[in-house]
């Protein structure tokens, strides 16, 4: 039987929850102080997911990087694969908040979206690492 200790992130209490079970069958959940913590621990034990947040390179913009995130959580096992896809991507301004930048990121069925607007900047920027100086 697998045993896993999980720190709950649902509320500020940060309960240390202990889950015991095998594969998709959970035998016991202890250490939680609320029903939300138990539900979180069960989901984390069976199918852990994370919302991926990072930055991507963006050309012709006032800033060289754009904050992005996944629309929904992706399986924890796919995070590195998602980052490999994102790492090679370069986008062009303008970009709007919540605009889909990559559909079906790494075959997860989840889209990568922009967290903020990035306006087009017309200037002789020297490189991607330098902000545009209008």
mmCIF file with all atom_site columns, N, CA and C in Angstrom, residues 5 14 28 39 45 69 77 79 84 92 103 115 118 127 134:
data_model
loop_
_atom_site.group_PDB
_atom_site.id
_atom_site.type_symbol
_atom_site.label_atom_id
_atom_site.label_alt_id
_atom_site.label_comp_id
_atom_site.label_asym_id
_atom_site.label_entity_id
_atom_site.label_seq_id
_atom_site.pdbx_PDB_ins_code
_atom_site.Cartn_x
_atom_site.Cartn_y
_atom_site.Cartn_z
_atom_site.occupancy
_atom_site.B_iso_or_equiv
_atom_site.pdbx_formal_charge
_atom_site.auth_seq_id
_atom_site.auth_comp_id
_atom_site.auth_asym_id
_atom_site.auth_atom_id
_atom_site.pdbx_PDB_model_num
ATOM 1  N N  . UNK A 1 5   ? 2.326   11.798 2.104   1.00 0.00 ? 5   UNK A N  1
ATOM 2  C CA . UNK A 1 5   ? 2.061   12.940 2.968   1.00 0.00 ? 5   UNK A CA 1
ATOM 3  C C  . UNK A 1 5   ? 1.921   14.164 2.073   1.00 0.00 ? 5   UNK A C  1
ATOM 4  N N  . UNK A 1 14  ? -2.788  24.949 6.021   1.00 0.00 ? 14  UNK A N  1
ATOM 5  C CA . UNK A 1 14  ? -1.664  24.115 5.591   1.00 0.00 ? 14  UNK A CA 1
ATOM 6  C C  . UNK A 1 14  ? -1.587  22.783 6.308   1.00 0.00 ? 14  UNK A C  1
ATOM 7  N N  . UNK A 1 28  ? -7.407  5.347  3.270   1.00 0.00 ? 28  UNK A N  1
ATOM 8  C CA . UNK A 1 28  ? -7.642  6.291  4.368   1.00 0.00 ? 28  UNK A CA 1
ATOM 9  C C  . UNK A 1 28  ? -7.050  7.660  4.057   1.00 0.00 ? 28  UNK A C  1
ATOM 10 N N  . UNK A 1 39  ? -10.909 16.392 0.100   1.00 0.00 ? 39  UNK A N  1
ATOM 11 C CA . UNK A 1 39  ? -11.128 16.314 -1.350  1.00 0.00 ? 39  UNK A CA 1
ATOM 12 C C  . UNK A 1 39  ? -9.840  16.645 -2.108  1.00 0.00 ? 39  UNK A C  1
ATOM 13 N N  . UNK A 1 45  ? -3.639  12.656 -4.655  1.00 0.00 ? 45  UNK A N  1
ATOM 14 C CA . UNK A 1 45  ? -3.105  11.293 -4.590  1.00 0.00 ? 45  UNK A CA 1
ATOM 15 C C  . UNK A 1 45  ? -3.358  10.537 -5.896  1.00 0.00 ? 45  UNK A C  1
ATOM 16 N N  . UNK A 1 69  ? 0.025   31.540 -18.727 1.00 0.00 ? 69  UNK A N  1
ATOM 17 C CA . UNK A 1 69  ? -0.373  30.436 -17.850 1.00 0.00 ? 69  UNK A CA 1
ATOM 18 C C  . UNK A 1 69  ? -1.268  29.490 -18.627 1.00 0.00 ? 69  UNK A C  1
ATOM 19 N N  . UNK A 1 77  ? 2.705   15.203 -14.347 1.00 0.00 ? 77  UNK A N  1
ATOM 20 C CA . UNK A 1 77  ? 3.674   14.427 -15.126 1.00 0.00 ? 77  UNK A CA 1
ATOM 21 C C  . UNK A 1 77  ? 3.984   15.064 -16.478 1.00 0.00 ? 77  UNK A C  1
ATOM 22 N N  . UNK A 1 79  ? 4.338   18.493 -16.926 1.00 0.00 ? 79  UNK A N  1
ATOM 23 C CA . UNK A 1 79  ? 4.870   19.845 -16.763 1.00 0.00 ? 79  UNK A CA 1
ATOM 24 C C  . UNK A 1 79  ? 6.156   20.082 -17.552 1.00 0.00 ? 79  UNK A C  1
ATOM 25 N N  . UNK A 1 84  ? 9.052   22.362 -22.348 1.00 0.00 ? 84  UNK A N  1
ATOM 26 C CA . UNK A 1 84  ? 9.878   22.201 -23.549 1.00 0.00 ? 84  UNK A CA 1
ATOM 27 C C  . UNK A 1 84  ? 9.216   22.862 -24.755 1.00 0.00 ? 84  UNK A C  1
ATOM 28 N N  . UNK A 1 92  ? 4.712   37.401 -31.183 1.00 0.00 ? 92  UNK A N  1
ATOM 29 C CA . UNK A 1 92  ? 4.836   38.764 -31.685 1.00 0.00 ? 92  UNK A CA 1
ATOM 30 C C  . UNK A 1 92  ? 3.696   39.612 -31.138 1.00 0.00 ? 92  UNK A C  1
ATOM 31 N N  . UNK A 1 103 ? -2.550  26.186 -28.536 1.00 0.00 ? 103 UNK A N  1
ATOM 32 C CA . UNK A 1 103 ? -3.685  25.297 -28.299 1.00 0.00 ? 103 UNK A CA 1
ATOM 33 C C  . UNK A 1 103 ? -3.185  23.895 -27.990 1.00 0.00 ? 103 UNK A C  1
ATOM 34 N N  . UNK A 1 115 ? -1.361  36.321 -19.790 1.00 0.00 ? 115 UNK A N  1
ATOM 35 C CA . UNK A 1 115 ? -1.868  36.856 -18.519 1.00 0.00 ? 115 UNK A CA 1
ATOM 36 C C  . UNK A 1 115 ? -2.085  38.364 -18.577 1.00 0.00 ? 115 UNK A C  1
ATOM 37 N N  . UNK A 1 118 ? 0.092   42.939 -24.263 1.00 0.00 ? 118 UNK A N  1
ATOM 38 C CA . UNK A 1 118 ? 1.412   43.375 -24.713 1.00 0.00 ? 118 UNK A CA 1
ATOM 39 C C  . UNK A 1 118 ? 1.197   44.156 -25.998 1.00 0.00 ? 118 UNK A C  1
ATOM 40 N N  . UNK A 1 127 ? 17.767  43.907 -29.465 1.00 0.00 ? 127 UNK A N  1
ATOM 41 C CA . UNK A 1 127 ? 17.598  42.458 -29.315 1.00 0.00 ? 127 UNK A CA 1
ATOM 42 C C  . UNK A 1 127 ? 16.343  42.170 -28.518 1.00 0.00 ? 127 UNK A C  1
ATOM 43 N N  . UNK A 1 134 ? 10.379  53.705 -26.968 1.00 0.00 ? 134 UNK A N  1
ATOM 44 C CA . UNK A 1 134 ? 9.677   54.541 -27.956 1.00 0.00 ? 134 UNK A CA 1
ATOM 45 C C  . UNK A 1 134 ? 10.133  55.988 -27.938 1.00 0.00 ? 134 UNK A C  1
#
